Short mmCIF file of C-alpha atoms and ligand atoms in Angstrom, two decimals:
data_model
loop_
_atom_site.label_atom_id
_atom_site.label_comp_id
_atom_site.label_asym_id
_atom_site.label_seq_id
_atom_site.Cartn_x
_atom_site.Cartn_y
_atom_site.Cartn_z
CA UNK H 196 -3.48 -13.44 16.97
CA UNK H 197 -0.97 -10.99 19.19
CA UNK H 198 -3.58 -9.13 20.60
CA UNK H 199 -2.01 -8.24 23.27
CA UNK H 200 0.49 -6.59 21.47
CA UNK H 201 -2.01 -4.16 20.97
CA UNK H 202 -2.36 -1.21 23.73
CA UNK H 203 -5.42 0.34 21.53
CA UNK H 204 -6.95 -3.42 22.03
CA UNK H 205 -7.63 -2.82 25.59
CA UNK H 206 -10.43 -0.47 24.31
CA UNK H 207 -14.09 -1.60 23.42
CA UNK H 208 -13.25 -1.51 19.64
CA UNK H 209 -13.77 -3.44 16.77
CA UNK H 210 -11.13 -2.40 13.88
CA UNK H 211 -12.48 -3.43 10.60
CA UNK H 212 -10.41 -0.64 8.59
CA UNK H 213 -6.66 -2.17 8.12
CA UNK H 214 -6.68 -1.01 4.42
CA UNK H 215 -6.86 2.60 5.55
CA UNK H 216 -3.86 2.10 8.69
CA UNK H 217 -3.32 -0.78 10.59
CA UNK H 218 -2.57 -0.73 14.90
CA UNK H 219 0.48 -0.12 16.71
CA UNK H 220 2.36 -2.77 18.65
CA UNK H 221 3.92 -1.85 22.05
CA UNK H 222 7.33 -2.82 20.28
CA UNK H 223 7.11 -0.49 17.52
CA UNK H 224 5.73 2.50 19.91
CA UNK H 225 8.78 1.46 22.48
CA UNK H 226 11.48 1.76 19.57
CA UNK H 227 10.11 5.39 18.57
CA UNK H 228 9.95 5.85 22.42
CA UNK H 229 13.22 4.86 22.63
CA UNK H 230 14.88 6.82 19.87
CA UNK H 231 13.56 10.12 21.06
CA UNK H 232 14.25 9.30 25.18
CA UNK H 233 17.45 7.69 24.81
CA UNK H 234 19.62 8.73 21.82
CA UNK H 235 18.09 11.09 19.44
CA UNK H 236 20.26 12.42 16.82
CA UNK H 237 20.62 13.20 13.23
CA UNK H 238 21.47 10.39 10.17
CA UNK H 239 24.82 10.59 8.12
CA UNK H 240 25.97 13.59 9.93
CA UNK H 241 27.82 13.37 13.62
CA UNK H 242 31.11 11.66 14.87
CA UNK H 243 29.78 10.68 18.66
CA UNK H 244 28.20 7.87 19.79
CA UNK H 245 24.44 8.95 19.36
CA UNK H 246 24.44 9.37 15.38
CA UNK H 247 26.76 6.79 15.08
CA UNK H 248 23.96 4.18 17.04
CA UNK H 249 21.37 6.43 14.83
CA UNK H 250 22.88 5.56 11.46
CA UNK H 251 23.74 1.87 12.32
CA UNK H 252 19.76 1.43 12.97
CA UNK H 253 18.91 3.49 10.00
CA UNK H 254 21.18 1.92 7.10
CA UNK H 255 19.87 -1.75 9.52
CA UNK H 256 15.97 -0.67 8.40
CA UNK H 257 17.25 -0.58 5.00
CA UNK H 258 18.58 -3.92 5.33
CA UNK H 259 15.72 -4.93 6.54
CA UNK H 260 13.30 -3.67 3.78
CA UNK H 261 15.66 -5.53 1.21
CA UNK H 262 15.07 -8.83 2.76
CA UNK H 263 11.67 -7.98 3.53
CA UNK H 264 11.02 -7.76 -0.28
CA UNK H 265 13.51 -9.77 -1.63
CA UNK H 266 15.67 -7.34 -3.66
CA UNK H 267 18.95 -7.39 -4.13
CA UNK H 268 20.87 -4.58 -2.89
CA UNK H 269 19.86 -2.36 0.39
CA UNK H 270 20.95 0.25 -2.29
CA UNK H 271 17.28 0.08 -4.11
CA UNK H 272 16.15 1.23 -1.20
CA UNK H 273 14.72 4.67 -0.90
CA UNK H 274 12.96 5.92 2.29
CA UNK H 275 10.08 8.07 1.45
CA UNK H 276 6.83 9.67 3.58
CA UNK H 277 4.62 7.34 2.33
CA UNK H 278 3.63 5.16 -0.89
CA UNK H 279 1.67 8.09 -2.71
CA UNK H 280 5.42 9.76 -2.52
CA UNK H 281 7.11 7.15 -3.81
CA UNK H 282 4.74 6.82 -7.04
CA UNK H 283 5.42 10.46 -7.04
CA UNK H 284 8.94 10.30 -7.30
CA UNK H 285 8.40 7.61 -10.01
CA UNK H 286 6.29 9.76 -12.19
CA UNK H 287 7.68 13.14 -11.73
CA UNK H 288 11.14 12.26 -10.86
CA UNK H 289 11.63 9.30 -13.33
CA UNK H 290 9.21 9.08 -15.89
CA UNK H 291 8.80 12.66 -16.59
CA UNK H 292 12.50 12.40 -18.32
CA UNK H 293 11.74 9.08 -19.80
CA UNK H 294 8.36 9.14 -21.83
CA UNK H 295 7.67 11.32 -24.66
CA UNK H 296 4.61 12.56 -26.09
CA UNK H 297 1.92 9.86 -27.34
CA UNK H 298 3.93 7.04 -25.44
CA UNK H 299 0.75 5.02 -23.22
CA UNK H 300 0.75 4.08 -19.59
CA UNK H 301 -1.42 1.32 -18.95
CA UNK H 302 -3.10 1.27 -15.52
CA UNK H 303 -6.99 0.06 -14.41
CA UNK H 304 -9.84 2.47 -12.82
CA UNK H 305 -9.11 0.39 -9.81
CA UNK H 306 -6.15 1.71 -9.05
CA UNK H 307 -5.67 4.34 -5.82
CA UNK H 308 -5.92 8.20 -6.53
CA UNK H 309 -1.99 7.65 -6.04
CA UNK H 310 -1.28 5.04 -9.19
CA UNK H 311 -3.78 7.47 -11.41
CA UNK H 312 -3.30 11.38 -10.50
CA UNK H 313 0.56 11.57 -11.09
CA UNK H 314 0.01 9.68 -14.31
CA UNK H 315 -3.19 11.57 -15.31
CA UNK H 316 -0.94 14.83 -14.40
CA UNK H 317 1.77 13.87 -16.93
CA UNK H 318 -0.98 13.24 -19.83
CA UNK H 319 -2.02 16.59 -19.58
CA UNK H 320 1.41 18.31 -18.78
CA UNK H 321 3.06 16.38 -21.74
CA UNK H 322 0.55 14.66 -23.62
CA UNK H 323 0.99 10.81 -22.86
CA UNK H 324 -1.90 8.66 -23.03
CA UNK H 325 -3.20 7.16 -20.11
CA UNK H 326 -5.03 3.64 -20.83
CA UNK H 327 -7.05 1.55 -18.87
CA UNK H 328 -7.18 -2.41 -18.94
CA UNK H 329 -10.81 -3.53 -18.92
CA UNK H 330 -11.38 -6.24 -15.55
CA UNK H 331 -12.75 -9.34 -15.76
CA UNK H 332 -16.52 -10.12 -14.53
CA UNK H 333 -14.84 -10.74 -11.30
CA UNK H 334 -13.43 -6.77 -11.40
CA UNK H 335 -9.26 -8.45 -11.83
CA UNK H 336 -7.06 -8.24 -14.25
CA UNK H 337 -6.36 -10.93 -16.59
CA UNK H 338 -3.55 -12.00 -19.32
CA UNK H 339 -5.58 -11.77 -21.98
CA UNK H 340 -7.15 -8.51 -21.36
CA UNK H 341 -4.07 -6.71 -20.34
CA UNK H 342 -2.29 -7.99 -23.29
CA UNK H 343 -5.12 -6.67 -25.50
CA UNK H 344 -4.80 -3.26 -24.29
CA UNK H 345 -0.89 -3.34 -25.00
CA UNK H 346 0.26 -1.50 -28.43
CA UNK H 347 3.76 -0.81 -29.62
CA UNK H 348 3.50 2.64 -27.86
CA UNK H 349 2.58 0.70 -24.46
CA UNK H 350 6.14 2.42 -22.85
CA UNK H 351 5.02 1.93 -18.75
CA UNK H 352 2.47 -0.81 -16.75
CA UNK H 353 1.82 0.50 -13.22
CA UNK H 354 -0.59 -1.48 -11.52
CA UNK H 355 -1.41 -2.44 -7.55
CA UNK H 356 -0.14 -6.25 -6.55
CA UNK H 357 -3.68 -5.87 -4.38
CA UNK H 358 -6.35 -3.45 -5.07
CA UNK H 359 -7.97 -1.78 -1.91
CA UNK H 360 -11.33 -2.19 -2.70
CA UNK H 361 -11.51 -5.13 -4.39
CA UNK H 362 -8.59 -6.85 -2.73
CA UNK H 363 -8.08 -9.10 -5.64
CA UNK H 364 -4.25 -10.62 -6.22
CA UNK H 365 -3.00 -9.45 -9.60
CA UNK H 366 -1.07 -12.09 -11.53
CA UNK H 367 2.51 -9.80 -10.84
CA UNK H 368 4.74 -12.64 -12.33
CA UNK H 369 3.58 -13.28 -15.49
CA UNK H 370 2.70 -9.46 -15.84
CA UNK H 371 6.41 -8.40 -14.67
CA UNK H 372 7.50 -11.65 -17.30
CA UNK H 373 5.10 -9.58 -20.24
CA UNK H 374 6.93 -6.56 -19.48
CA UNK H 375 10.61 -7.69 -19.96
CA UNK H 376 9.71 -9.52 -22.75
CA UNK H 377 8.14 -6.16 -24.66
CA UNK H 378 10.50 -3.25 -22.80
CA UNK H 379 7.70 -2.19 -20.60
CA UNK H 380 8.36 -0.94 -17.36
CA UNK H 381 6.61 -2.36 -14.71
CA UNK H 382 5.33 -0.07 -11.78
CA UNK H 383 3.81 -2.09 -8.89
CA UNK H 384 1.93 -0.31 -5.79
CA UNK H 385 2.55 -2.84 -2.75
CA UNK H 386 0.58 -0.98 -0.23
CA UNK H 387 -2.12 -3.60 0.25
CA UNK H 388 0.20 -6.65 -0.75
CA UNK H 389 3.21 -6.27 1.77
CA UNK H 390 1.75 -6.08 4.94
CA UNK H 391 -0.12 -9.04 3.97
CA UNK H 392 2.09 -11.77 2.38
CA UNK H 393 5.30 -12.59 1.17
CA UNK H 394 6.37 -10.38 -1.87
CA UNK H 395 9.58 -10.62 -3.98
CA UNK H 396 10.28 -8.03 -6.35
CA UNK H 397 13.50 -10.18 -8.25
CA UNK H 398 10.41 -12.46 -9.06
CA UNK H 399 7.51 -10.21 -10.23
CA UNK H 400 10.09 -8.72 -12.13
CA UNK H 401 9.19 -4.46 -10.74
CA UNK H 402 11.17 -1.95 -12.34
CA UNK H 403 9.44 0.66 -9.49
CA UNK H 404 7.45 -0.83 -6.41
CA UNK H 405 6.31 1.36 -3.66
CA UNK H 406 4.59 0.64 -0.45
CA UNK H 407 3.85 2.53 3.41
CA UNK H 408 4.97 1.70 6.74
CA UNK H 409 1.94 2.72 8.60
CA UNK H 410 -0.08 -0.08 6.71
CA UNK H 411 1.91 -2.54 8.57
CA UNK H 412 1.96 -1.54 11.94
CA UNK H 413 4.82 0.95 11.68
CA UNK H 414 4.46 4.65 11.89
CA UNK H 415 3.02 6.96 10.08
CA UNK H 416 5.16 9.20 7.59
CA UNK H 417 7.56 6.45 6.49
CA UNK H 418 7.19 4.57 2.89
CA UNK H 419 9.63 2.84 0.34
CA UNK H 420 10.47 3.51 -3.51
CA UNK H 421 12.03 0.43 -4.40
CA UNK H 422 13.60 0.94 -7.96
CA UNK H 423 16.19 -1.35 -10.03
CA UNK H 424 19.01 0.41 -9.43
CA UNK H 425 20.38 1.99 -12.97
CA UNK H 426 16.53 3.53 -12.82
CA UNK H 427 17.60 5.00 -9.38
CA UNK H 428 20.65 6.40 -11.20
CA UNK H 429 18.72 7.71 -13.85
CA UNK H 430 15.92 8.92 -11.72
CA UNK H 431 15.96 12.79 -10.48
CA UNK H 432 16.01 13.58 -6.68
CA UNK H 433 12.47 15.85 -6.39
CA UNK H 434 14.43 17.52 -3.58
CA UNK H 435 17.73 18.73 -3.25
CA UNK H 436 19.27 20.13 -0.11
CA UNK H 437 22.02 18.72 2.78
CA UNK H 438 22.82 15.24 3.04
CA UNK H 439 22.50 13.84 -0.57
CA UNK H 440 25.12 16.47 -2.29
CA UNK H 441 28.67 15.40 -2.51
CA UNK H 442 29.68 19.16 -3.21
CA UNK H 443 28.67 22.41 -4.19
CA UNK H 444 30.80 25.40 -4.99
CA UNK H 445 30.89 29.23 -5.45
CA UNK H 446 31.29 28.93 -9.55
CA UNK H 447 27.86 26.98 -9.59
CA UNK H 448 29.19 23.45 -9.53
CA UNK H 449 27.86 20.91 -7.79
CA UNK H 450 27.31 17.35 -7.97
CA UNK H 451 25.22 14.40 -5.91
CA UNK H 452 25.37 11.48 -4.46
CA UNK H 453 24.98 7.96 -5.58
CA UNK H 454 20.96 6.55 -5.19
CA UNK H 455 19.83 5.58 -2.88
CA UNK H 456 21.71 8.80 -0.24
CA UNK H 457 20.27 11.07 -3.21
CA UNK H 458 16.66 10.58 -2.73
CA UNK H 459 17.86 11.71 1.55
CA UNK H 460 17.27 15.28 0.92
CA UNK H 461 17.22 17.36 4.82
CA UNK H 462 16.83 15.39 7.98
CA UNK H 463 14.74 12.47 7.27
CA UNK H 464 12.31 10.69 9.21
CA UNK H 465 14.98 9.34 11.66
CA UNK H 466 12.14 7.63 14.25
CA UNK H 467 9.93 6.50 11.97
CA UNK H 468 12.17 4.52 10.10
CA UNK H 469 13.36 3.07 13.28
CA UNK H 470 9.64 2.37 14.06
CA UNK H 471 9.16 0.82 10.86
CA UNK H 472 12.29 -1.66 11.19
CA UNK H 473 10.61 -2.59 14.77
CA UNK H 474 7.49 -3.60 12.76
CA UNK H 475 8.86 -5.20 10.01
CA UNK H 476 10.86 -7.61 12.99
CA UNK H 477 7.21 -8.01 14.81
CA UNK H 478 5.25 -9.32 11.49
CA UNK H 479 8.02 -11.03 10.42
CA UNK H 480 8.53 -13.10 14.18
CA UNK H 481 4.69 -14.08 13.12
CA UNK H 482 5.33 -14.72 9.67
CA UNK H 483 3.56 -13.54 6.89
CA UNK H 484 2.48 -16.74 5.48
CA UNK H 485 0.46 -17.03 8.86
CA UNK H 486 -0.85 -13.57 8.34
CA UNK H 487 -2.10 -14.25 5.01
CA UNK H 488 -3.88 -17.85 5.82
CA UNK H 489 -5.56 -16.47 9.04
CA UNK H 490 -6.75 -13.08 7.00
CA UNK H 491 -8.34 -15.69 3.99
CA UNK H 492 -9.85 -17.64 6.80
CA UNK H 493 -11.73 -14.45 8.00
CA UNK H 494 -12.55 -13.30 4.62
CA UNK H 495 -14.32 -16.58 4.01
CA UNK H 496 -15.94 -16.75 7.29
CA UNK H 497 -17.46 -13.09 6.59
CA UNK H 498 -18.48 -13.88 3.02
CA UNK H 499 -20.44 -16.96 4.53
CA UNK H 500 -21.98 -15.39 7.23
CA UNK H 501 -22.91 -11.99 5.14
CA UNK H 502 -24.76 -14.14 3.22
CA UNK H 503 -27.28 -15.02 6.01
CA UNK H 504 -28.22 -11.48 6.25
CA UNK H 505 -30.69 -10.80 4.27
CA UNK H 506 -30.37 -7.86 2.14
CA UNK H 507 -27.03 -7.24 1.84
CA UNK H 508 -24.62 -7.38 -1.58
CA UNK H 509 -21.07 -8.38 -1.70
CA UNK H 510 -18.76 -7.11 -4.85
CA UNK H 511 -15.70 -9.41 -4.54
CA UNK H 512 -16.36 -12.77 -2.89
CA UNK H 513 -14.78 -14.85 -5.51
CA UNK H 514 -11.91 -12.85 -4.61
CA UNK H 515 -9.16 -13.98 -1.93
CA UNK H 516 -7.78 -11.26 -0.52
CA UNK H 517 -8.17 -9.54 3.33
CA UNK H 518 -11.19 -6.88 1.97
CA UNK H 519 -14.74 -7.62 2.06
CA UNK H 520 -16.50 -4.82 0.11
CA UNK H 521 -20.27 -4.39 0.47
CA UNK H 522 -23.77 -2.34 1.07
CA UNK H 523 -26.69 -2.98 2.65
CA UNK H 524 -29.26 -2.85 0.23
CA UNK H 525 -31.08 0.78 0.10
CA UNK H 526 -28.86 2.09 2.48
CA UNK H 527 -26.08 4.79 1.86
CA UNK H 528 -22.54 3.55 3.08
CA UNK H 529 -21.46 5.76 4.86
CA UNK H 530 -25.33 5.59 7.52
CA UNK H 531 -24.09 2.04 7.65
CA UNK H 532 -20.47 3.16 8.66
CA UNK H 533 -22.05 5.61 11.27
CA UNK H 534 -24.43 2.79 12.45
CA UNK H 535 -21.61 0.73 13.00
CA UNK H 536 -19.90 2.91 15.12
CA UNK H 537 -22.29 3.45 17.72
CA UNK H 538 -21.11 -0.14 18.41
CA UNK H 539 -17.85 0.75 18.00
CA UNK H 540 -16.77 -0.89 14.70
CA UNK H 541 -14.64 0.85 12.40
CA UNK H 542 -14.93 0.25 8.72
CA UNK H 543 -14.70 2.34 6.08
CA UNK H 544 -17.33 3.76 4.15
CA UNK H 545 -17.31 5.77 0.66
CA UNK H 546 -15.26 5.27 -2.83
CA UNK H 547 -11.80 4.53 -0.87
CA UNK H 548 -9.90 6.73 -3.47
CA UNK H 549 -10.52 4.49 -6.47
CA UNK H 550 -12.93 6.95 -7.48
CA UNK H 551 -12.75 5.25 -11.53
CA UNK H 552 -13.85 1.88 -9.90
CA UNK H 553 -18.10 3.07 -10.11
CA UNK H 554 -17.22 2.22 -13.68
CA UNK H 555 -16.62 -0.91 -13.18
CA UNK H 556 -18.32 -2.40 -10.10
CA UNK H 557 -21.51 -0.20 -11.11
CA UNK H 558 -21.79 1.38 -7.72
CA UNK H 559 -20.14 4.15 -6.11
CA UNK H 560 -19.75 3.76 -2.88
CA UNK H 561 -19.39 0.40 -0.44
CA UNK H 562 -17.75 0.01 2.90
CA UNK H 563 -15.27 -2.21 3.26
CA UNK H 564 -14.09 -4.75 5.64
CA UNK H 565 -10.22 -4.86 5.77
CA UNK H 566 -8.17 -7.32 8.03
CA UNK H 567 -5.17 -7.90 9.94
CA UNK H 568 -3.73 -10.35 12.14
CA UNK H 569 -5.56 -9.14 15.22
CA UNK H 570 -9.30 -9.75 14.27
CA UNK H 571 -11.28 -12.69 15.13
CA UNK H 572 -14.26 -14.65 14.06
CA UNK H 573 -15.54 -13.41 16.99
CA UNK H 574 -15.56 -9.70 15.85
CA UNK H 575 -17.32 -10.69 12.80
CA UNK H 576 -20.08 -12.53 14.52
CA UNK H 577 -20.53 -9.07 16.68
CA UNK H 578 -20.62 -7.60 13.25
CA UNK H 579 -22.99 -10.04 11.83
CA UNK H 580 -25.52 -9.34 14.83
CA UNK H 581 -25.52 -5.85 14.59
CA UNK H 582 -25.74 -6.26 10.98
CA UNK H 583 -29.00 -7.96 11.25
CA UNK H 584 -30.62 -6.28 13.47
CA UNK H 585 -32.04 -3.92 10.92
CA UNK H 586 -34.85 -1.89 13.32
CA UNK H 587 -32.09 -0.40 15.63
CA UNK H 588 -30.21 0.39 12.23
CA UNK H 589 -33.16 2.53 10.68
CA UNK H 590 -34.04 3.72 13.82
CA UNK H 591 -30.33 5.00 14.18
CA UNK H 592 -30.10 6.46 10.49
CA UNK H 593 -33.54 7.91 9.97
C1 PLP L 245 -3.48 0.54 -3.22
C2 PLP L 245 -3.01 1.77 -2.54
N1 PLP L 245 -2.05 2.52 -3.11
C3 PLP L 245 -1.58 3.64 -2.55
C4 PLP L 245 -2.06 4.08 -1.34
C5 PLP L 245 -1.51 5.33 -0.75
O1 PLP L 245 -0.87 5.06 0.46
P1 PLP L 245 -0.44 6.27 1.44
O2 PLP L 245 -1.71 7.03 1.73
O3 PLP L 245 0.09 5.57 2.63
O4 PLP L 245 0.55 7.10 0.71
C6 PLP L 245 -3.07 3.35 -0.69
C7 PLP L 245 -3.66 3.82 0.56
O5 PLP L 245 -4.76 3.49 0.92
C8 PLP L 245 -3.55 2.17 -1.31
O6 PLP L 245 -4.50 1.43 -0.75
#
């Protein structure tokens, strides 16, 4: 669907790797174009028209992201670079002040290099334990098993709404329900669940959720720390500099502003927010519901039709989610990914930075099949042909 929204469309290309960065719509490249043609300016700082107009669309993006996940003040709102910042800011700028010694984080070796190193950093700079819940059969995360792994000294859950391998839906609302029950604080990494259905963080109960624009057809170098707000009180800016101080003086005093204009250390990312408020209006004229059933209907279709090549494994197809992971028997992912590309599909081959999953899924590397709103069956039939036909593929990889 939208396709022609899609300038980089117009080129022979097959994009299969959505989980890595999704494409640009000509409305979200037009509103950067805009910014920097037509009024470029700083945020919070001038008295003229041009900053004015900047920080109306800025605070507006804010606005936006609130609504977009369903929390309750603009004010939880932090802008960020990107969602490996914003779990960052969590663990260094939060967490680092709240746990002590022995307390356990509970996470999964699914998670992203971003939901394991800043956590795996704090165990060995001030010796909490980092624990992992065991998956299910089907490489999720159940009730049962997650409430196992819980002990009295369980302080922190942080855990992805979607995994980006697997792609499997974690039960969020009866997991954010555990948590308030016990005083656990509930982390959630939204970068594969937001730009792919509707989320609400009132009802999956998140103390912390993060997410990145550029996953969801906005620019690169934008993200969001969404935090309760008395944690965003509580919760250290990791930079300090103009625009988020309230005053500073020659005797060493100084003092900060309220979250979330505390977290807006130096000039932020003035177009890229305003790109990212442009793409949040685009999926949202679509609907995510509609992106979500036409991405399930594609997963299915591929599952079914993968299975008609012979030779080929598939770790998640009970799962519904918008990633196909799989290998061609015998064949390293990444000759498949190169294969691929001589037809010019993109997909991604390797461990996808959930380099703990091997553990699990008993194989290290897979490529994997992510989707958005602009692919078709018909891509995946093109995908299924050059799929089978396995002479050219040796031929190419040999
Ligand atoms: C589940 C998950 N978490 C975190 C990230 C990190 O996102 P970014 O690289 O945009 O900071 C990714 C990126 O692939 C991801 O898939």
């Amino acid at each position: 669907m939208n396709r022609e929204d899609f300038p980089i469309l117009q080129h022979d290309l097959i994009y299969f790797d959505n989980g890595a960065t999704t494409l640009k719509p000509q409305c979200m490249i037009d509103a950067v174009v805009d910014y920097y043609s037509n009024y470029t300016a700083n945020a919070h700082r001038g008295d003229y028209d041009n900053s004015l107009k900047v920080d109306l669309l800025y605070e507006g993006v804010r606005t936006k992201v609130q609504h977009l996940i369903d929390a309750e003040s603009s004010n939880e709102i932090v802008f960020t670079k990107g969602c490996t910042e914003s779990l960052n800011m969590v663990v260094f700028g939060f967490m680092k002040n709240y746990l002590q010694p022995g307390d356990e984080v509970l996470i999964t070796k699914a998670e992203h290099a971003s939901n394991v190193l800043p956590w795996l950093e704090l165990e060995k700079k001030m010796g909490i334990v980092v624990k992992y819940i065991p998956l299910s059969e089907t490489n999720e995360v159940t009730m049962e098993r997650l409430e196992q792994t819980v002990t009295s000294r369980t302080k922190v859950i942080s855990l992805a709404q979607v995994t980006n391998v697997i792609g499997d839906l974690r039960p969020v609302e009866q997991i954010g329900e555990f948590c308030e029950k016990h005083h656990i604080l509930f982390v959630v990494d939204g970068a594969q669940s937001v730009p792919h259905m509707k989320v609400s963080v009132r009802d999956m109960k998140a103390d912390f959720f993060t997410f990145s624009a550029h996953k969801m057809t906005g620019p690169t170098g934008v993200g969001v720390l969404y935090g309760k707000y008395e944690l965003l009180q509580a919760m250290e800016p990791l930079e300090v500099g103009g625009g988020m101080n309230s005053f500073f003086e020659s005797d060493g005093t100084f003092a900060y502003h309220d979250a979330p204009s505390k977290f807006d250390a130096g000039t932020p990312n003035i177009a890229g927010v305003i790109g990212f408020g442009a793409a949040i209006d685009f999926l949202q004229s679509i609907g995510l519901d509609k992106i979500h059933e036409h991405e399930l209907e594609l997963k299915r279709y591929l599952v079914q039709e993968l299975e008609k090549v012979p030779g080929i494994t598939v770790y998640n197809k009970e799962v519904d989610g918008a990633i196909v992971a799989f290998n061609i028997d015998g064949v390293f992912s990444q000759d498949t990914a190169v294969y691929l590309n001589h037809y010019h599909i993109c997909v991604r081959a390797g461990n996808h930075c959930a380099k703990m999953l091997k553990d699990e899924i008993k194989v290290k590397n897979t490529c994997r099949i992510s989707f958005y709103l602009y692919n078709t069956k018909e891509e995946i039939d093109r995908l299924i042909a050059v799929l089978q036909n396995k002479e050219e593929l040796y031929n190419t990889i040999l």
